[in-house]
Coordinates of C-alpha atoms in Angstrom, one line a residue:
Chain A
M1286 CA 122.6 120.9 95.1
R1287 CA 125.9 121.7 96.8
F1288 CA 127.6 119.2 99.1
T1289 CA 129.0 120.9 102.2
S1290 CA 130.6 118.0 104.1
E1291 CA 131.2 114.3 103.8
Q1292 CA 132.0 111.7 106.4
H1293 CA 132.2 107.9 106.6
L1294 CA 130.0 106.5 109.4
A1295 CA 130.2 103.1 111.0
D1296 CA 128.6 100.2 109.1
G1297 CA 130.1 101.5 105.8
V1298 CA 127.7 104.4 105.3
L1299 CA 128.7 107.6 103.5
E1300 CA 127.0 110.7 104.9
R1301 CA 127.0 113.9 102.9
E1302 CA 125.4 117.1 104.0
F1303 CA 124.1 119.3 101.2
T1304 CA 122.2 122.5 100.6
L1305 CA 119.6 122.9 97.9
G1306 CA 119.2 126.7 97.6
D1307 CA 118.8 127.6 101.3
I1308 CA 117.5 124.2 102.3
P1309 CA 119.9 122.0 104.2
G1310 CA 119.7 118.2 103.9
F1311 CA 121.5 114.9 104.2
L1312 CA 122.3 112.1 101.7
W1313 CA 123.3 108.7 103.0
T1314 CA 124.6 106.0 100.7
P1315 CA 126.4 102.6 101.1
A1316 CA 130.1 103.6 100.9
S1317 CA 130.5 100.5 98.6
A1318 CA 128.0 101.8 96.1
S1319 CA 129.2 102.1 92.5
P1320 CA 127.9 104.9 90.1
S1321 CA 127.5 102.2 87.5
A1322 CA 124.7 100.6 89.6
P1323 CA 122.4 103.5 90.5
L1324 CA 120.7 103.1 93.9
P1325 CA 117.0 103.2 94.7
L1326 CA 116.2 106.1 97.0
I1327 CA 114.2 106.5 100.2
L1328 CA 113.1 109.9 101.2
L1329 CA 113.1 110.1 105.0
G1330 CA 110.2 112.2 106.3
H1331 CA 110.2 113.6 109.8
P1332 CA 108.2 115.9 112.0
P1333 CA 108.9 119.7 111.9
L1334 CA 111.2 119.7 114.9
G1335 CA 114.5 120.4 113.2
L1336 CA 117.0 118.1 111.5
R1337 CA 119.5 118.4 114.4
R1338 CA 117.0 117.1 116.9
M1339 CA 115.8 114.3 114.6
Y1340 CA 119.3 113.4 113.5
P1341 CA 119.8 110.3 115.7
R1342 CA 116.6 108.7 114.5
L1343 CA 117.2 109.7 110.9
V1344 CA 120.7 108.3 110.7
A1345 CA 119.4 105.0 112.3
R1346 CA 116.8 104.8 109.5
A1347 CA 119.4 105.7 106.9
R1348 CA 121.7 102.9 108.1
H1349 CA 118.9 100.4 107.7
A1350 CA 118.3 101.7 104.2
A1351 CA 122.0 101.5 103.3
A1352 CA 122.1 97.9 104.6
E1353 CA 119.4 97.1 102.1
G1354 CA 121.4 98.8 99.3
F1355 CA 119.3 102.0 99.2
A1356 CA 120.3 105.6 99.3
A1357 CA 118.4 107.7 101.9
A1358 CA 118.0 111.4 102.0
T1359 CA 116.2 114.1 104.0
V1360 CA 115.8 117.8 104.0
E1361 CA 114.9 120.4 106.6
L1362 CA 111.2 121.3 106.6
P1363 CA 110.2 125.0 106.0
G1364 CA 110.3 127.0 109.2
S1365 CA 112.2 124.3 111.1
G1366 CA 115.8 123.9 112.4
D1367 CA 118.2 126.5 111.0
R1368 CA 115.8 127.7 108.3
P1369 CA 114.2 131.1 108.7
R1370 CA 111.4 131.2 111.2
W1371 CA 107.9 131.0 109.8
P1372 CA 105.7 133.0 112.2
A1373 CA 102.4 131.7 110.9
L1374 CA 103.5 128.1 111.5
D1375 CA 104.8 128.9 114.9
E1376 CA 101.6 130.6 115.8
A1377 CA 99.5 127.7 114.5
R1378 CA 101.6 125.3 116.5
A1379 CA 101.3 127.4 119.7
D1380 CA 97.5 127.6 119.2
L1381 CA 97.2 123.8 118.9
R1382 CA 99.4 123.2 121.9
R1383 CA 97.4 125.6 124.1
T1384 CA 94.2 123.9 123.0
M1385 CA 95.4 120.4 123.7
A1386 CA 97.0 121.5 127.0
A1387 CA 93.7 123.0 128.0
G1388 CA 91.9 119.8 127.1
E1389 CA 89.7 121.7 124.6
P1390 CA 88.5 120.1 121.4
V1391 CA 90.9 120.4 118.4
V1392 CA 88.7 121.9 115.8
D1393 CA 89.4 121.5 112.1
A1394 CA 90.5 125.1 111.6
L1395 CA 93.4 124.6 114.0
V1396 CA 94.6 121.4 112.3
D1397 CA 94.2 123.0 108.8
A1398 CA 96.1 126.1 109.9
L1399 CA 99.1 124.1 111.1
V1400 CA 99.3 121.3 108.5
L1401 CA 98.0 122.6 105.1
P1402 CA 100.5 125.4 104.7
L1403 CA 103.3 123.0 105.7
V1404 CA 102.2 120.5 103.1
D1405 CA 101.8 123.2 100.4
R1406 CA 105.4 124.4 101.0
A1407 CA 107.1 121.1 101.8
V1408 CA 105.9 119.0 98.9
P1409 CA 107.4 121.2 96.1
E1410 CA 110.7 121.2 98.1
W1411 CA 110.7 117.4 98.4
R1412 CA 110.1 117.3 94.6
A1413 CA 113.0 119.7 93.9
T1414 CA 115.1 117.6 96.2
M1415 CA 114.2 114.5 94.2
D1416 CA 115.1 116.3 90.9
A1417 CA 118.5 117.1 92.3
L1418 CA 119.2 113.7 93.9
L1419 CA 118.1 111.7 90.9
S1420 CA 120.4 113.7 88.7
L1421 CA 123.4 112.4 90.7
P1422 CA 125.4 109.6 89.0
G1423 CA 124.9 107.1 91.8
I1424 CA 121.1 107.5 92.4
G1425 CA 118.7 106.0 90.0
G1426 CA 115.4 105.3 91.8
P1427 CA 112.7 104.0 92.1
V1428 CA 111.9 106.3 95.0
G1429 CA 110.0 105.5 98.2
Y1430 CA 108.8 108.0 100.8
S1431 CA 108.9 107.1 104.5
G1432 CA 107.4 108.5 107.7
G1433 CA 107.1 112.1 108.9
V1434 CA 104.0 114.2 108.6
I1435 CA 101.5 111.9 107.1
S1436 CA 99.7 114.6 105.1
I1437 CA 103.0 115.4 103.3
G1438 CA 103.3 111.7 102.4
V1439 CA 99.8 111.6 101.1
R1440 CA 100.2 114.7 98.9
L1441 CA 103.5 113.4 97.6
A1442 CA 102.0 110.0 96.8
V1443 CA 99.2 111.8 94.8
V1444 CA 101.3 114.4 92.8
E1445 CA 104.7 112.7 92.4
P1446 CA 104.7 109.8 89.9
R1447 CA 108.4 108.9 90.7
I1448 CA 107.3 107.8 94.2
V1449 CA 106.4 104.1 93.8
A1450 CA 105.7 103.1 97.5
A1451 CA 105.2 104.9 100.7
G1452 CA 105.6 103.9 104.4
L1453 CA 103.4 106.3 106.4
F1454 CA 103.2 106.9 110.1
A1455 CA 99.7 107.6 111.4
G1456 CA 101.0 109.9 114.1
S1457 CA 99.9 113.4 113.3
L1458 CA 96.6 115.2 112.9
V1459 CA 95.1 115.1 109.5
P1460 CA 93.2 117.9 107.8
R1461 CA 89.8 116.8 106.5
V1462 CA 90.7 117.6 102.9
M1463 CA 93.5 115.1 103.0
F1464 CA 90.9 112.3 103.2
E1465 CA 89.9 113.3 99.7
E1466 CA 93.5 113.2 98.5
A1467 CA 93.9 109.8 100.2
R1468 CA 91.3 108.4 97.8
Q1469 CA 93.5 109.4 94.9
V1470 CA 96.6 107.5 96.2
T1471 CA 97.2 104.2 94.3
I1472 CA 100.7 103.2 95.1
P1473 CA 101.4 100.4 97.6
L1474 CA 101.3 101.7 101.2
H1475 CA 102.6 100.5 104.5
V1476 CA 100.9 102.4 107.4
L1477 CA 102.2 102.3 110.9
L1478 CA 99.8 103.1 113.8
Q1479 CA 100.7 103.4 117.4
W1480 CA 97.4 102.2 119.0
D1481 CA 97.7 104.4 122.1
D1482 CA 99.4 107.4 120.4
E1483 CA 98.6 110.3 122.8
G1484 CA 98.8 113.0 120.1
N1485 CA 96.7 111.2 117.5
D1486 CA 93.1 110.2 116.9
R1487 CA 93.0 106.4 116.4
Q1488 CA 89.6 106.4 114.6
A1489 CA 90.8 109.1 112.2
A1490 CA 93.9 107.0 111.5
L1491 CA 91.7 104.0 110.7
D1492 CA 89.4 106.1 108.6
L1493 CA 92.4 107.5 106.6
F1494 CA 93.7 104.0 106.1
D1495 CA 90.3 103.0 104.8
A1496 CA 90.2 106.0 102.5
F1497 CA 93.4 105.2 100.6
G1498 CA 92.7 104.1 97.0
S1499 CA 95.7 101.7 96.9
A1500 CA 95.0 98.1 96.0
E1501 CA 97.9 97.1 98.2
K1502 CA 97.8 98.8 101.6
T1503 CA 98.8 97.3 104.9
L1504 CA 98.2 98.7 108.4
H1505 CA 100.5 97.6 111.2
A1506 CA 99.2 98.6 114.6
N1507 CA 101.3 98.2 117.7
M1508 CA 100.9 99.0 121.3
G1509 CA 102.4 102.0 123.0
G1510 CA 102.6 105.7 122.5
H1511 CA 103.9 107.9 119.7
A1512 CA 107.6 107.2 120.3
G1513 CA 107.1 103.5 121.3
V1514 CA 107.3 101.9 117.8
P1515 CA 108.8 98.5 118.5
E1516 CA 112.0 97.5 116.7
F1517 CA 110.3 94.7 114.8
A1518 CA 107.8 97.2 113.3
G1519 CA 110.8 99.1 111.7
E1520 CA 112.0 95.8 110.3
D1521 CA 108.6 95.1 108.8
A1522 CA 108.7 98.5 107.1
A1523 CA 112.1 97.8 105.8
R1524 CA 110.9 94.6 104.1
F1525 CA 108.0 96.6 102.6
F1526 CA 110.5 98.9 100.9
A1527 CA 112.7 96.0 99.9
R1528 CA 109.8 94.4 98.1
H1529 CA 108.9 97.5 96.2
L1530 CA 112.2 99.3 95.5
R1531 CA 114.3 96.4 94.3
Chain B
M989 CA 98.5 59.1 120.7
R990 CA 98.9 56.5 117.9
F991 CA 100.8 57.2 114.7
T992 CA 98.9 55.7 111.7
S993 CA 101.0 56.7 108.8
E994 CA 104.3 58.4 108.0
Q995 CA 105.6 60.0 104.8
H996 CA 108.5 62.2 103.7
L997 CA 107.2 65.3 101.9
A998 CA 109.3 67.5 99.6
D999 CA 111.4 70.2 101.4
G1000 CA 112.6 67.7 104.0
V1001 CA 109.4 67.6 106.0
L1002 CA 108.2 64.4 107.8
E1003 CA 104.4 64.1 108.0
R1004 CA 102.9 61.7 110.5
E1005 CA 99.1 61.1 110.8
F1006 CA 97.9 60.2 114.3
T1007 CA 94.8 59.5 116.3
L1008 CA 94.3 60.7 119.8
G1009 CA 91.4 58.6 121.0
D1010 CA 89.0 59.1 118.1
I1011 CA 90.5 62.5 117.0
P1012 CA 92.6 62.4 113.9
G1013 CA 95.5 64.7 113.4
F1014 CA 98.8 65.5 111.7
L1015 CA 102.3 66.2 113.0
W1016 CA 104.9 67.7 110.8
T1017 CA 108.5 68.0 111.7
P1018 CA 111.8 68.8 109.9
A1019 CA 113.0 65.4 108.8
S1020 CA 116.5 66.4 110.0
A1021 CA 115.3 67.1 113.5
S1022 CA 117.1 65.2 116.3
P1023 CA 115.4 64.0 119.5
S1024 CA 118.3 65.5 121.5
A1025 CA 117.2 69.0 120.4
P1026 CA 113.5 69.1 121.1
L1027 CA 111.5 71.4 118.8
P1028 CA 109.3 74.3 119.5
L1029 CA 105.7 73.5 118.5
I1030 CA 103.1 75.5 116.5
L1031 CA 99.4 74.4 116.8
L1032 CA 97.8 75.0 113.4
G1033 CA 94.2 76.2 114.0
H1034 CA 91.7 76.0 111.1
P1035 CA 88.0 76.5 110.5
P1036 CA 85.6 73.7 111.1
L1037 CA 85.5 72.6 107.5
G1038 CA 87.3 69.3 107.8
L1039 CA 91.0 68.5 107.7
R1040 CA 90.8 66.9 104.3
R1041 CA 89.5 70.1 102.8
M1042 CA 92.0 72.3 104.7
Y1043 CA 95.0 70.0 104.1
P1044 CA 96.6 72.0 101.3
R1045 CA 96.7 75.2 103.3
L1046 CA 97.7 73.4 106.5
V1047 CA 100.6 71.6 104.9
A1048 CA 101.8 74.8 103.4
R1049 CA 101.8 76.4 106.8
A1050 CA 103.5 73.3 108.3
R1051 CA 106.3 73.6 105.6
H1052 CA 107.0 77.2 106.6
A1053 CA 107.1 76.2 110.3
A1054 CA 109.5 73.3 109.6
A1055 CA 111.7 75.6 107.6
E1056 CA 112.0 77.7 110.8
G1057 CA 112.9 74.6 112.8
F1058 CA 109.5 74.2 114.4
A1059 CA 107.2 71.2 114.7
A1060 CA 103.6 71.9 113.6
A1061 CA 100.5 69.9 114.4
T1062 CA 96.8 70.0 114.0
V1063 CA 93.7 68.0 114.9
E1064 CA 90.2 67.6 113.5
L1065 CA 87.7 69.8 115.2
P1066 CA 84.7 68.2 116.9
G1067 CA 81.8 67.5 114.4
S1068 CA 84.0 68.1 111.4
G1069 CA 85.6 65.9 108.7
D1070 CA 85.5 62.2 109.5
R1071 CA 84.5 62.7 113.1
P1072 CA 80.9 61.9 114.2
R1073 CA 78.4 64.5 113.1
W1074 CA 77.4 67.0 115.8
P1075 CA 73.8 67.8 114.9
A1076 CA 73.5 70.9 117.1
L1077 CA 76.6 72.4 115.5
D1078 CA 75.3 71.6 112.0
E1079 CA 72.0 73.2 112.9
A1080 CA 73.6 76.4 114.3
R1081 CA 75.7 76.7 111.1
A1082 CA 72.7 76.2 108.9
D1083 CA 70.8 78.9 110.9
L1084 CA 73.6 81.3 110.5
R1085 CA 74.0 80.7 106.8
R1086 CA 70.2 81.1 106.2
T1087 CA 70.3 84.4 108.1
M1088 CA 73.3 85.8 106.3
A1089 CA 71.9 84.6 102.9
A1090 CA 68.6 86.4 103.7
G1091 CA 70.6 89.5 104.6
E1092 CA 69.1 89.5 108.0
P1093 CA 71.0 90.8 111.1
V1094 CA 73.2 88.2 112.8
V1095 CA 72.0 88.4 116.4
D1096 CA 74.2 87.4 119.3
A1097 CA 72.3 84.2 120.0
L1098 CA 73.1 82.8 116.6
V1099 CA 76.8 83.5 117.0
D1100 CA 76.8 82.1 120.5
A1101 CA 75.0 78.9 119.4
L1102 CA 77.6 78.2 116.8
V1103 CA 80.9 79.3 118.4
L1104 CA 80.6 78.7 122.1
P1105 CA 79.9 75.0 122.1
L1106 CA 82.8 74.6 119.6
V1107 CA 85.2 76.5 121.8
D1108 CA 84.0 74.5 124.9
R1109 CA 84.7 71.2 123.2
A1110 CA 87.7 72.0 121.0
V1111 CA 89.9 73.7 123.7
P1112 CA 90.2 70.6 126.0
E1113 CA 91.0 68.6 122.9
W1114 CA 93.8 70.9 121.9
R1115 CA 95.1 70.7 125.4
A1116 CA 95.1 66.9 125.4
T1117 CA 96.8 67.0 122.0
M1118 CA 99.5 69.3 123.6
D1119 CA 99.9 66.8 126.4
A1120 CA 100.5 64.0 124.0
L1121 CA 102.8 66.0 121.6
L1122 CA 104.9 67.4 124.3
S1123 CA 105.6 63.9 125.7
L1124 CA 107.1 62.9 122.4
P1125 CA 111.0 62.8 122.5
G1126 CA 111.5 65.3 119.7
I1127 CA 109.0 68.0 120.8
G1128 CA 109.9 70.3 123.6
G1129 CA 108.0 73.6 123.2
P1130 CA 107.5 76.4 123.8
V1131 CA 104.2 76.3 122.0
G1132 CA 102.4 78.8 119.8
Y1133 CA 98.9 78.7 118.5
S1134 CA 98.2 80.0 115.0
G1135 CA 95.0 80.8 113.1
G1136 CA 91.7 79.1 112.9
V1137 CA 88.6 80.1 114.8
I1138 CA 89.7 83.1 116.8
S1139 CA 87.6 82.4 119.8
I1140 CA 89.4 79.0 120.2
G1141 CA 92.7 80.9 120.1
V1142 CA 91.5 83.4 122.7
R1143 CA 90.3 80.7 125.1
L1144 CA 93.5 78.7 124.7
A1145 CA 95.6 81.8 125.3
V1146 CA 93.7 82.4 128.6
V1147 CA 93.6 78.8 130.0
E1148 CA 96.8 77.2 128.7
P1149 CA 100.0 78.5 130.2
R1150 CA 102.2 76.4 127.9
I1151 CA 101.1 78.6 124.9
V1152 CA 103.5 81.5 124.9
A1153 CA 102.4 83.4 121.7
A1154 CA 99.4 83.3 119.4
G1155 CA 98.9 84.4 115.8
L1156 CA 95.1 85.0 115.4
F1157 CA 93.1 85.5 112.3
A1158 CA 90.2 88.0 112.8
G1159 CA 88.1 86.2 110.3
S1160 CA 85.2 84.7 112.2
L1161 CA 82.3 85.9 114.2
V1162 CA 83.1 86.5 117.9
P1163 CA 80.6 85.9 120.7
R1164 CA 80.3 88.8 123.1
V1165 CA 81.6 86.9 126.1
M1166 CA 84.9 86.4 124.3
F1167 CA 85.6 90.1 124.6
E1168 CA 85.8 89.6 128.4
E1169 CA 88.1 86.6 127.9
A1170 CA 90.2 88.7 125.6
R1171 CA 91.0 91.1 128.4
Q1172 CA 92.6 88.2 130.3
V1173 CA 95.0 87.4 127.5
T1174 CA 98.5 88.5 128.3
I1175 CA 100.8 86.6 125.9
P1176 CA 102.2 88.3 122.8
L1177 CA 99.7 88.4 120.0
H1178 CA 99.9 88.8 116.2
V1179 CA 96.4 89.5 114.8
L1180 CA 95.7 89.3 111.1
L1181 CA 92.7 91.2 109.7
Q1182 CA 91.5 91.1 106.1
W1183 CA 90.1 94.7 105.7
D1184 CA 87.2 93.7 103.4
D1185 CA 86.5 90.2 104.8
E1186 CA 83.0 89.5 103.6
G1187 CA 82.2 87.1 106.5
N1188 CA 83.5 89.3 109.3
D1189 CA 82.7 92.5 111.1
R1190 CA 85.7 94.9 110.8
Q1191 CA 84.7 97.0 113.8
A1192 CA 84.2 93.9 116.0
A1193 CA 87.7 92.7 115.0
L1194 CA 89.2 96.1 115.9
D1195 CA 87.3 96.1 119.2
L1196 CA 88.6 92.6 120.0
F1197 CA 92.1 93.7 119.2
D1198 CA 91.6 96.7 121.5
A1199 CA 90.3 94.4 124.3
F1200 CA 93.3 92.0 124.5
G1201 CA 95.2 92.5 127.7
S1202 CA 98.6 91.8 126.1
A1203 CA 101.4 94.3 126.4
E1204 CA 102.7 93.2 123.0
K1205 CA 100.0 92.9 120.4
T1206 CA 100.2 93.8 116.8
L1207 CA 97.5 94.1 114.2
H1208 CA 98.3 93.5 110.5
A1209 CA 95.5 94.6 108.3
N1210 CA 95.6 93.9 104.6
M1211 CA 93.3 94.5 101.6
G1212 CA 91.1 91.8 100.2
G1213 CA 88.6 89.3 101.4
H1214 CA 88.7 86.3 103.7
A1215 CA 90.9 84.1 101.5
G1216 CA 93.0 86.9 100.1
V1217 CA 95.8 87.1 102.8
P1218 CA 98.9 88.2 100.9
E1219 CA 101.9 86.1 100.9
F1220 CA 104.0 88.7 102.7
A1221 CA 101.4 88.7 105.6
G1222 CA 102.2 85.0 106.1
E1223 CA 105.9 85.8 106.2
D1224 CA 105.3 88.5 108.8
A1225 CA 103.4 86.0 111.0
A1226 CA 106.3 83.5 110.6
R1227 CA 108.7 86.1 111.9
F1228 CA 106.4 86.7 114.9
F1229 CA 106.7 83.1 115.9
A1230 CA 110.4 83.0 115.2
R1231 CA 110.8 85.9 117.7
H1232 CA 108.8 84.2 120.4
L1233 CA 109.4 80.5 120.0
R1234 CA 113.2 80.5 119.6

């Protein structure tokens, strides 16, 4: 992990850009943090639209995390942003868009072709990122995963024992096999559902919530579309992490 | 409204018992409240099991309300507690219990016979209680309704313009006609659902949530049975009222 830039944001947040191999990422910490009191860490998931485009929302979430005394970090997803194109992913995405635009049914194969390769590649990258971040003097864990492609969160919750709590956003299509993985999840979960999400299947989201094996799981459903998450819903999610990472 | 007793509880809460005609009730206020700064009011709904039995849970909710600077009040439901028996209600309840114990299907007529007469009688009593409470010098509104038989909350939200927000508990059987009334509700709603509530139909609860006409409505689903609402869910509900009654 190599830090490539560093700047102090408003609200006393230190933002550092890094690269891990060829993967760019951001680490945000409270500027007042001391290496002698290592911080819990929240991994900020996001959709595969590129870090540059997602930056305003990511930095807002990082500011909230820093205000709670947590470090927050994110990395570019494979095939997104400035990383090398991934033609198979672009093709799967284009297929899905054409299908949805034509009002045709979204068959399982389309969803699998888009999501499963992304999960397979992104999850080891997130884990390598955790290795690097947790070896920094000021970062100690425990680790939470928040938002982004829900299938990535599910897989991480199953395979990565260092993640102790996850806040998931039921806002993307879920391959059928992920329902099986969901049954293996046992960490506390906070699941956000936008009731009228145009790009999502509400019943599938409820079924996925039902499938999770966790003894503590909470679903927060709010009105509005994909991007209409109310501010108080973000505050509820922050309290979830405060309960589990402190 | 006649106050019949008054005592100071721990946490600086003043508890007053009252009767309104032949209806007994409780009013809880922060002991430090001043008549010159009239308090918002939360009506504490509860199941028809008698105030005496429900008292420990009610006073706990009242303490939370007082800590937020709100008055809280409740009244005995018709046919419950020390109020005159209501044979038709007792019979409807016994019919429903027999049916559920026998594992037979709960047909609409059974639910209607139990819930609709209760709603028809309880709602005017809650409104008369509001009239009396809001004429007290220290109580000013706005008013929220919280918990209890969800159909009572739905009807109140439709007919009572002084209620500006409602926190509902999807924990009781809902007559089919209430889905129509739910469409007429427009105030902000906070709906709590226990995902594995043994006495409730999860799909009906989700359908009712979907039916509400409110632009702001939030569903919080948590694991566990009817009585297993986690403490953090109560805190989320408190924040909902704090947002809307302050």
